[in-house]
XYZ file of C-alpha atoms in Angstrom:
658
model
C -4.816 3.589 13.591
C -3.689 3.038 17.247
C -0.510 1.617 18.256
C 0.256 -1.327 19.806
C 2.436 -1.740 23.149
C 6.005 -2.205 22.160
C 6.637 -4.305 24.652
C 6.925 -8.129 23.652
C 6.900 -10.810 26.107
C 9.629 -13.742 26.751
C 7.944 -16.952 27.163
C 9.897 -20.468 28.284
C 9.418 -23.585 26.728
C 9.437 -26.422 28.797
C 9.395 -29.365 26.110
C 10.376 -32.383 28.342
C 12.779 -33.606 26.002
C 14.782 -37.217 26.871
C 18.167 -38.014 26.728
C 17.797 -39.896 23.365
C 16.548 -36.220 21.856
C 18.544 -35.058 19.218
C 17.684 -31.218 20.012
C 19.106 -31.131 23.623
C 18.365 -28.029 25.876
C 19.969 -24.756 24.307
C 16.873 -23.569 22.714
C 14.362 -24.424 25.232
C 13.458 -20.512 24.883
C 13.685 -19.097 21.466
C 15.422 -15.799 21.078
C 13.460 -12.679 21.095
C 14.666 -9.465 19.365
C 18.167 -10.257 18.831
C 20.035 -11.191 15.671
C 21.128 -14.847 15.449
C 24.607 -15.443 13.947
C 23.289 -16.120 10.995
C 21.487 -13.273 10.201
C 24.658 -11.257 11.487
C 26.681 -12.684 8.859
C 23.898 -12.702 6.062
C 23.579 -8.808 6.823
C 27.300 -8.234 7.191
C 27.446 -9.974 3.628
C 25.371 -7.135 2.319
C 27.320 -4.679 3.800
C 30.421 -6.095 2.202
C 29.297 -6.156 -1.514
C 27.084 -2.803 -1.926
C 28.320 0.445 -2.210
C 26.471 2.086 1.099
C 28.870 4.425 1.623
C 28.089 6.235 -1.560
C 27.305 9.981 -0.920
C 25.616 10.852 -4.000
C 21.898 9.961 -2.618
C 22.660 11.851 0.583
C 23.809 14.853 -1.361
C 20.383 14.539 -3.787
C 18.089 14.096 -0.548
C 19.122 17.047 1.235
C 19.484 19.537 -2.251
C 17.189 22.751 -2.020
C 16.304 22.295 1.614
C 13.989 25.584 2.400
C 12.682 25.032 5.711
C 11.477 22.131 8.205
C 8.324 22.459 10.051
C 9.111 23.898 13.513
C 7.079 21.070 15.430
C 8.401 17.585 14.803
C 4.371 16.597 15.059
C 1.469 17.256 12.796
C -1.824 17.117 14.809
C -5.180 15.904 13.713
C -7.959 18.178 14.501
C -8.883 16.083 17.205
C -5.575 16.366 19.038
C -4.173 12.739 17.687
C -0.728 12.801 15.779
C -0.790 12.467 12.224
C 3.137 12.293 12.025
C 5.909 12.732 14.282
C 9.513 12.931 12.335
C 10.978 12.241 16.108
C 9.853 9.051 15.647
C 12.515 8.171 13.070
C 15.512 9.747 15.372
C 16.855 6.509 16.149
C 17.826 6.094 12.395
C 21.050 8.840 12.971
C 23.409 6.131 14.006
C 25.326 2.859 12.217
C 23.193 -0.035 11.311
C 22.682 -2.484 13.898
C 22.842 -5.925 13.084
C 18.604 -6.545 13.397
C 18.803 -4.679 10.410
C 19.774 -5.032 7.029
C 22.396 -2.687 6.406
C 20.696 -1.904 2.950
C 17.702 -1.167 4.100
C 18.579 1.041 6.823
C 20.395 3.284 4.665
C 17.326 3.588 2.455
C 15.123 4.516 5.563
C 17.971 7.195 6.426
C 17.223 8.617 3.324
C 13.581 8.485 3.739
C 13.590 10.154 6.851
C 15.310 13.425 5.640
C 12.549 15.741 5.813
C 11.397 19.404 4.938
C 10.402 21.504 2.220
C 13.173 21.204 -1.012
C 13.608 23.401 -3.948
C 13.683 21.069 -7.122
C 13.528 23.801 -9.970
C 14.799 27.382 -8.742
C 11.411 29.371 -8.529
C 9.041 26.673 -10.289
C 8.905 23.393 -8.277
C 9.086 22.556 -4.559
C 8.627 19.163 -2.665
C 7.204 18.599 1.010
C 9.267 15.324 1.867
C 9.482 13.354 4.858
C 5.934 13.897 6.127
C 4.026 10.886 4.962
C 4.636 7.858 2.844
C 4.251 9.851 -0.400
C 5.763 13.048 -1.516
C 3.775 16.442 -2.180
C 4.911 18.353 -5.355
C 4.100 22.333 -5.518
C 4.099 23.942 -8.672
C 4.553 27.675 -9.113
C 1.291 28.628 -11.416
C 0.856 32.246 -12.956
C -1.785 32.644 -10.240
C -1.151 30.345 -7.523
C -0.083 26.460 -6.572
C -0.496 23.454 -8.990
C -0.466 20.614 -6.059
C 0.564 17.409 -7.248
C -0.513 14.205 -5.283
C -2.068 15.775 -1.559
C -0.326 12.599 0.580
C -2.760 10.232 3.032
C -4.497 12.465 5.235
C -5.428 16.135 5.448
C -3.313 17.606 8.391
C -0.036 16.908 6.516
C -1.003 18.219 3.627
C -2.210 21.767 5.933
C 1.064 22.033 7.625
C 3.227 21.882 4.223
C 0.883 23.960 2.512
C 1.049 26.203 5.196
C 5.127 25.886 5.483
C 5.132 26.949 1.563
C 3.054 29.628 2.159
C 5.111 30.973 4.610
C 8.383 30.755 3.098
C 7.792 31.152 -0.245
C 4.818 33.667 -0.494
C 1.014 33.223 0.095
C -0.603 31.685 -2.932
C -4.219 30.133 -3.983
C -4.335 26.577 -4.856
C -5.349 26.776 -8.543
C -4.787 23.273 -9.695
C -4.768 19.591 -8.010
C -3.464 16.713 -9.747
C -3.548 13.151 -8.804
C -0.801 11.230 -10.362
C -2.738 7.687 -9.687
C -5.256 5.817 -7.837
C -3.619 4.828 -4.706
C -4.777 6.567 -1.076
C -1.308 8.162 -0.394
C -1.385 10.378 -3.187
C -4.851 11.641 -2.890
C -6.109 10.817 0.859
C -5.389 14.125 2.049
C -6.852 16.605 -0.801
C -9.380 18.268 1.548
C -6.340 19.569 3.486
C -6.385 21.797 0.181
C -9.860 22.267 -0.751
C -13.766 20.963 -0.743
C -15.877 20.600 -3.543
C -17.402 23.993 -3.040
C -14.338 26.002 -3.479
C -13.251 23.952 -6.484
C -16.842 24.744 -7.937
C -16.376 28.258 -6.995
C -13.003 28.881 -8.224
C -13.058 26.849 -11.071
C -10.107 24.784 -9.916
C -8.922 21.909 -12.465
C -8.325 18.639 -10.661
C -6.632 16.372 -13.095
C -6.328 12.447 -12.863
C -5.490 9.800 -14.905
C -8.607 7.735 -16.971
C -10.217 5.363 -14.665
C -8.704 6.949 -11.293
C -12.431 7.086 -9.546
C -13.208 3.466 -10.148
C -9.842 2.188 -9.573
C -9.367 4.411 -5.975
C -13.073 2.857 -5.133
C -11.822 -0.832 -5.709
C -9.013 -0.519 -3.588
C -10.070 1.356 -0.810
C -13.975 0.810 -0.560
C -14.906 -2.761 -2.512
C -11.598 -4.560 -0.936
C -11.156 -2.230 1.402
C -11.320 -4.068 4.701
C -9.443 -7.194 3.751
C -6.677 -5.137 1.996
C -6.594 -2.809 4.693
C -5.736 -5.657 7.462
C -2.636 -6.980 5.492
C -1.585 -3.356 4.903
C -1.385 -2.965 8.570
C 1.548 -5.970 8.126
C 2.879 -4.855 5.266
C 3.326 -1.317 6.483
C 4.202 -1.962 10.125
C 1.275 0.209 11.032
C 1.376 -1.131 14.953
C 5.166 -2.026 15.051
C 7.474 0.448 17.625
C 9.573 2.273 15.933
C 13.229 1.143 16.319
C 16.210 -1.320 15.420
C 14.043 -4.738 16.215
C 10.871 -2.888 15.090
C 9.803 -0.704 12.318
C 12.643 1.179 10.376
C 10.502 2.089 7.383
C 8.948 0.714 4.308
C 11.672 1.332 1.472
C 9.081 3.425 -0.399
C 8.823 6.088 2.221
C 8.858 5.896 6.107
C 5.160 5.323 6.828
C 1.806 6.387 6.327
C 0.326 9.313 7.912
C -2.929 9.124 10.140
C -6.027 10.800 9.878
C -9.365 11.131 7.557
C -8.729 9.921 4.221
C -10.806 12.168 1.875
C -11.232 12.049 -2.113
C -12.484 15.255 -4.532
C -13.618 13.637 -7.644
C -11.452 14.742 -10.434
C -12.728 17.553 -12.866
C -11.060 15.745 -15.517
C -9.422 12.244 -16.354
C -6.861 12.403 -19.149
C -7.657 10.058 -21.983
C -5.944 7.122 -22.981
C -2.717 7.967 -24.945
C -2.234 11.063 -22.948
C -2.582 15.033 -23.716
C -1.230 18.153 -23.017
C -3.156 20.546 -20.465
C -2.581 24.218 -19.671
C -2.887 24.689 -15.963
C -2.618 28.196 -14.616
C -0.562 28.955 -17.399
C 1.762 25.998 -17.066
C 1.878 23.565 -19.886
C 1.794 19.679 -18.904
C 2.601 17.062 -21.395
C 0.852 14.224 -19.687
C 1.603 10.267 -20.306
C -0.580 7.870 -19.897
C 0.790 5.126 -17.419
C -2.047 2.800 -16.804
C -1.545 -0.603 -15.764
C 1.856 0.161 -15.022
C 2.414 1.025 -11.001
C -1.329 1.567 -10.697
C -4.371 0.565 -13.229
C -5.016 4.182 -13.453
C -1.798 6.499 -13.922
C -0.052 9.077 -15.355
C 3.491 10.635 -15.607
C 3.877 14.273 -16.889
C 6.614 16.593 -18.419
C 6.955 20.259 -18.048
C 8.626 21.703 -21.453
C 9.071 25.110 -19.887
C 11.120 23.944 -16.728
C 12.350 20.618 -18.035
C 11.481 18.614 -15.287
C 9.948 15.272 -15.613
C 7.572 13.648 -13.179
C 7.809 9.920 -13.175
C 4.867 9.314 -10.055
C 5.095 6.007 -8.856
C 6.424 4.729 -12.189
C 10.423 5.199 -11.394
C 11.155 5.720 -8.022
C 14.319 4.964 -6.002
C 13.399 1.392 -5.319
C 12.174 -2.088 -6.953
C 8.347 -1.510 -6.606
C 5.769 -4.307 -6.136
C 4.335 -5.960 -8.779
C 1.887 -7.228 -6.480
C 1.810 -6.057 -3.348
C 1.903 -7.906 0.295
C -1.667 -6.287 0.925
C -3.109 -7.191 -2.203
C -4.076 -5.531 -5.027
C -4.288 -6.352 -8.983
C -1.199 -7.558 -10.465
C 0.773 -5.107 -12.424
C 1.811 -5.502 -16.153
C 5.571 -5.414 -16.082
C 5.876 -5.471 -19.739
C 3.790 -2.237 -19.804
C 5.684 -0.977 -17.133
C 8.993 -1.167 -19.382
C 7.526 0.327 -22.295
C 6.152 3.232 -20.656
C 9.623 3.974 -19.125
C 11.065 3.659 -22.760
C 8.788 6.112 -23.683
C 9.730 8.709 -21.691
C 13.349 7.774 -21.991
C 12.801 8.486 -25.771
C 10.558 11.186 -25.559
C 12.008 13.390 -23.006
C 15.463 12.008 -21.866
C 17.491 13.720 -24.105
C 16.143 17.092 -22.811
C 15.107 17.176 -19.325
C 17.191 18.332 -16.862
C 15.589 16.956 -13.487
C 13.360 14.181 -12.565
C 11.444 13.655 -9.682
C 8.685 11.391 -8.513
C 5.973 10.576 -5.934
C 8.205 9.298 -3.699
C 11.849 9.900 -2.764
C 14.314 12.179 -3.917
C 14.805 14.342 -7.398
C 17.544 13.270 -9.939
C 19.783 16.137 -11.564
C 21.445 16.175 -14.414
C 20.655 14.749 -18.335
C 22.881 11.635 -18.138
C 22.546 10.554 -14.559
C 18.372 10.762 -15.138
C 18.747 8.983 -18.290
C 20.874 6.147 -16.692
C 18.330 6.187 -13.744
C 15.487 6.053 -16.289
C 17.269 3.247 -18.346
C 17.965 0.971 -15.013
C 14.371 1.296 -13.960
C 13.619 0.215 -17.548
C 15.413 -2.778 -17.811
C 14.500 -3.853 -14.240
C 10.867 -4.315 -14.988
C 11.739 -5.904 -18.504
C 14.556 -8.355 -16.987
C 11.979 -9.507 -14.446
C 9.549 -10.167 -17.038
C 11.397 -11.267 -19.884
C 13.669 -13.957 -17.841
C 10.150 -15.026 -15.868
C 8.596 -15.768 -19.325
C 11.920 -17.620 -20.863
C 11.920 -19.856 -17.501
C 8.616 -20.656 -17.472
C 8.763 -21.768 -21.560
C 11.284 -24.102 -20.361
C 8.864 -25.357 -17.786
C 9.434 -23.652 -14.536
C 6.836 -23.146 -11.792
C 6.523 -19.444 -10.497
C 8.578 -21.328 -7.190
C 11.354 -22.660 -9.159
C 11.931 -19.402 -11.438
C 12.102 -17.027 -8.439
C 15.116 -19.276 -6.901
C 16.452 -18.860 -10.591
C 16.822 -15.484 -10.880
C 19.812 -13.410 -10.209
C 20.338 -9.849 -9.849
C 20.362 -7.810 -12.698
C 24.232 -6.595 -12.930
C 23.313 -2.881 -12.116
C 21.436 -3.467 -8.991
C 25.225 -4.123 -7.757
C 25.909 -0.522 -8.270
C 22.632 1.426 -8.663
C 21.008 1.371 -5.263
C 17.568 2.788 -6.884
C 17.031 -0.440 -8.254
C 17.152 -2.762 -5.172
C 14.164 -4.212 -3.524
C 13.511 -1.970 -0.860
C 9.733 -2.147 -1.347
C 9.248 -5.121 -3.884
C 11.486 -7.890 -4.180
C 12.778 -9.845 -7.284
C 11.870 -12.968 -5.624
C 7.949 -12.068 -5.357
C 7.990 -10.045 -8.199
C 8.975 -12.920 -10.603
C 6.204 -14.995 -9.114
C 3.895 -12.040 -9.938
C 4.895 -11.972 -13.334
C 4.068 -15.675 -13.659
C 0.648 -15.108 -12.036
C 0.107 -12.189 -14.680
C 0.537 -15.054 -17.364
C -0.418 -18.097 -15.677
C -2.845 -17.434 -12.849
C -2.157 -18.667 -9.351
C -1.912 -22.073 -10.010
C 1.577 -24.054 -10.954
C 0.310 -26.476 -13.305
C 0.694 -29.454 -10.790
C -2.136 -31.592 -10.572
C -1.668 -32.246 -6.699
C -1.777 -28.441 -6.138
C -5.035 -28.082 -7.896
C -7.462 -28.945 -5.274
C -5.507 -29.350 -2.029
C -6.560 -29.371 1.419
C -6.894 -25.767 2.754
C -4.429 -24.810 5.189
C -5.396 -26.209 9.143
C -6.685 -29.844 7.339
C -3.704 -29.991 5.413
C -1.209 -28.753 8.748
C -3.028 -31.505 10.540
C -1.896 -33.975 8.325
C 1.533 -32.833 7.814
C 2.229 -32.916 11.422
C 1.225 -36.513 11.913
C 3.718 -37.008 8.962
C 6.379 -35.488 10.940
C 5.762 -37.616 13.840
C 3.533 -35.536 16.333
C 3.671 -31.986 17.521
C 6.661 -32.656 19.614
C 8.761 -34.433 17.095
C 7.599 -31.467 14.564
C 8.802 -28.555 17.277
C 12.281 -30.453 17.229
C 12.982 -30.644 13.764
C 11.660 -27.035 13.398
C 14.449 -25.945 16.083
C 17.070 -27.759 14.650
C 16.639 -25.727 10.988
C 16.466 -22.485 12.820
C 19.551 -23.634 14.692
C 21.327 -24.112 11.111
C 20.034 -20.850 9.986
C 17.063 -22.109 7.612
C 14.542 -19.815 8.596
C 12.245 -20.455 5.602
C 12.170 -23.741 6.494
C 12.038 -23.508 10.286
C 8.826 -20.827 9.688
C 7.366 -23.826 7.227
C 7.492 -26.295 10.164
C 6.188 -24.333 12.976
C 3.536 -22.982 11.076
C 1.965 -26.399 10.285
C 2.068 -26.891 14.097
C 0.472 -23.927 14.802
C -2.370 -24.088 11.906
C -2.801 -28.008 13.144
C -3.006 -26.539 16.944
C -3.713 -23.009 17.378
C -3.147 -23.334 21.339
C 0.385 -25.032 20.627
C 2.012 -22.039 22.003
C 5.707 -23.116 21.800
C 5.052 -23.356 18.224
C 3.759 -19.879 18.094
C 7.253 -18.462 19.707
C 9.343 -20.571 17.330
C 7.374 -19.559 14.683
C 7.808 -15.596 15.918
C 11.481 -16.186 16.356
C 11.944 -17.199 12.710
C 9.713 -14.645 11.031
C 11.792 -12.145 13.106
C 15.250 -13.354 11.980
C 13.656 -13.063 8.586
C 12.651 -9.749 9.244
C 16.120 -8.769 10.440
C 17.664 -9.824 7.026
C 15.163 -8.646 4.648
C 16.007 -5.760 2.470
C 12.446 -4.859 1.492
C 10.694 -2.846 4.125
C 7.517 -4.408 3.516
C 8.971 -7.887 3.964
C 10.503 -6.471 7.264
C 7.305 -5.023 8.431
C 5.360 -8.209 7.444
C 7.739 -10.599 8.910
C 8.032 -8.485 12.210
C 4.030 -7.822 12.486
C 3.591 -11.606 12.146
C 5.954 -12.334 14.891
C 4.562 -9.499 17.146
C 0.583 -11.049 16.559
C 1.834 -14.268 17.415
C 3.658 -13.075 20.890
C 1.111 -10.600 21.554
C -2.059 -11.562 19.836
C -4.296 -8.940 18.198
C -4.679 -5.281 19.244
C -7.561 -4.972 21.467
C -8.165 -1.005 20.093
C -11.147 -1.006 17.883
C -10.397 0.258 14.584
C -12.867 3.214 12.833
C -13.281 3.208 9.018
C -15.490 6.223 9.335
C -14.370 8.278 6.409
C -17.396 10.413 5.407
C -14.676 12.677 3.679
C -14.080 9.630 1.388
C -17.507 8.506 0.924
C -18.529 11.820 -0.397
C -15.624 11.839 -3.031
C -17.301 8.361 -4.222
C -19.948 7.920 -7.246
C -23.301 6.671 -6.417
C -23.113 3.385 -8.848
C -19.696 2.690 -7.041
C -20.720 3.226 -3.771
C -23.613 0.581 -4.376
C -21.603 -1.986 -5.956
C -19.408 -1.882 -2.926
C -22.390 -1.992 -0.786
C -24.015 -5.074 -2.536
C -20.566 -6.830 -2.185
C -21.753 -7.096 1.388
C -24.570 -9.075 0.359
C -25.003 -12.423 2.311
C -27.766 -14.515 0.818
C -28.217 -16.492 3.701
C -29.176 -13.639 5.830
C -32.347 -13.060 3.415
C -35.573 -14.226 5.120
C -38.318 -13.351 2.304
C -39.124 -13.522 -1.346
C -37.466 -11.481 -3.842
C -37.848 -7.443 -3.899
C -36.708 -4.190 -5.479
C -35.739 -1.531 -3.447
C -35.829 2.157 -5.218
C -32.976 4.956 -3.542
C -33.821 8.504 -4.414
C -31.318 10.824 -3.660
C -32.616 14.831 -4.030
C -29.126 16.429 -3.477
C -27.862 14.744 -6.433
C -30.733 14.490 -8.407
C -29.987 10.362 -8.408
C -32.090 7.521 -8.646
C -30.884 3.742 -8.160
C -32.879 0.476 -7.342
C -31.584 -2.708 -6.342
C -32.872 -5.870 -6.777
C -32.643 -8.482 -4.286
C -33.157 -12.220 -4.589
C -31.903 -15.203 -3.050
C -28.758 -15.225 -4.737
C -27.490 -11.450 -5.591
C -28.626 -8.169 -4.790
C -28.189 -6.002 -7.942
C -27.653 -2.510 -8.310
C -29.230 -0.365 -11.481
C -29.144 3.447 -12.156
C -32.500 5.103 -12.674
C -35.772 4.450 -11.822
C -38.374 1.508 -11.791
C -42.470 1.589 -11.640
C -42.186 -1.775 -9.946
C -40.614 -1.650 -6.558
C -41.287 -2.758 -3.412
C -40.670 0.448 -1.646
C -38.820 3.350 -1.942
C -36.225 5.524 0.104
C -35.780 9.213 -0.342
C -32.968 11.262 1.388
C -30.146 12.997 0.533
C -27.012 11.056 -0.531
C -24.901 12.725 2.698
C -27.852 11.168 4.966
C -27.241 7.806 3.117
C -23.457 8.100 3.902
C -24.253 8.783 7.492
C -26.544 5.682 7.351
C -23.927 3.286 6.034
C -21.234 4.634 8.761
C -23.584 3.949 11.592
C -23.805 7.444 12.694
C -27.613 7.744 12.321
C -30.538 5.520 12.131
C -32.881 5.411 9.592
C -35.559 5.794 12.302
C -34.206 8.913 13.275
C -34.182 10.347 9.814
C -37.561 9.356 9.345
C -38.490 11.012 12.525
C -36.604 14.105 11.509
C -38.256 14.823 7.992
C -34.673 13.926 6.807
C -36.178 10.706 4.567
C -39.257 9.126 3.280
C -40.142 5.600 2.922
C -42.985 4.981 0.531
C -44.341 1.127 0.042
C -43.211 -2.145 2.016
C -40.703 -0.863 4.487
C -39.738 -4.248 5.963
C -37.956 -4.705 2.613
C -35.509 -1.765 3.216
C -34.953 -3.440 6.439
C -34.331 -7.006 5.097
C -31.745 -5.560 2.482
C -29.933 -4.058 4.890
C -30.044 -6.548 7.219
C -28.530 -9.101 4.756
C -25.533 -7.079 4.733
C -22.395 -8.578 6.717
C -20.440 -6.418 8.792
C -16.917 -7.245 8.699
C -14.475 -7.673 11.621
C -10.711 -5.841 10.746
C -8.711 -7.987 13.339
C -9.396 -11.228 11.579
C -6.359 -13.837 12.106
C -3.636 -13.603 9.305
C -0.657 -15.393 10.712
C -3.063 -18.089 12.772
C -5.930 -20.269 11.830
């Protein structure tokens, strides 16, 4: 994704207040880029009550450094920057007033980068060059690579660094711990389908991996990616008033996202496999941090990989970008399983983010605290719900568990107790709190108009919002200003004050995800949406998507209002994959099925690879027909009608404004 210009505009507001106005002139212009007294006090209180000076995490995060990349920048084949470690050099300083000091410390730890030895002569990690961590395990004849990051360029750089420092080895195995893109997207930096087949490389994933990877990245991809830009602060300038990290890692690398389909999915209940001479005990961790996830234990090395189920943060139970809500009860039970099975013998624990934990007692305590963290938010939410509490009431009541005051790895650097509690509520009871008035309310713009009228008009609402801002009640100020903005998208003073409220909330946030969301929202309110178009042309990803899943995602774009003819059936034949599918199109739905049928309106025959190019608008159907790469039989207008009825999505839709 392209970066926004980093400059923020300062706007002077002319309010025309009278002498009788309760709020006079001092805040005629909202603050921009500075921490208010309330924010400074809140951040100072965090520094006072937490053991931020404890050096253990810095010792662990630095341990075993073998080498770093010679160039701070990793470049994509087109010359664009996939990663730049220099971006975060500003973190080598005390925490400023504009950043929660606990988050600042976490970002300092996440910015440590290089190739690190985890188990002497056997396990290494390539850390600090993407959101996730890539692990290299030495097999009998080559590298077993765990979680090949988000994009291909950092993967190539990491593998080249390992080969240079540790001796050249081929890739003999690939493991995806779960179905999130930052753990498989760079896989084509290792191998392609032909190499996997020719060398019989095992590509291992948890059961359900392919379906879930397609669900997030293709089916819901446009909407989820738009919100992910806010969650990850993709367009925020790096610095003390902007992007400092996500808490889970620093940021996502940029470049083409690929996918190689697994050669084997670990079944329900887990299994034991030997990959290139190394025994892996795979643990089924589905429906924890991802719907499809696994952990594994290496008995010969006494090393436990907890994937993203136990990291050095309280994770999201429901992410700001949007995803399926996660099961915290199951999460705690899976962590207890590995604690019981392996906690008594494991000597090191490493994950798909952050740094390892060494020593049996420390490992056991870390696992127990992570287990108890998810069980605590689950049980206390359910307990209070059964007393009649709603999601918002419960979230305000929950205090931190006692161990979060000393075990900083359980703090909300990514997810938060408040928002995770609401997710637990949603998992059991849905989005509605049971209050009849909240079951069928007016949508935001219609409701906002009525709220502004109740405030006494936009000018009076602005005054009341400014009063709340002055009092340091930024949550309420944001609510008031948001109503003003949604009632009138052209209310520039309200937009500026809403941006100021979001900025202070971001400056106070311990969660990197929430800081990014608030600060990106403030930036969009001040500067508008980026003008640079985004490209989601990912042929490397589509190539790994099964055709049935691709068609399911395609027909989710079907807009019945755009169909101007009677029902019909289009059949697709893909010779390169020896596949046939047909789509029944009627005035309500387009329904795909595998297999051939005799009664079709039209049949289109072409290679799946050309079909992918067609979907990505890299080639016209007429070009394929003229070149002899496609054959159309029957009523060709039916094929045209089908494609014409598919919506094209705009990425830069409004989120923080109407």
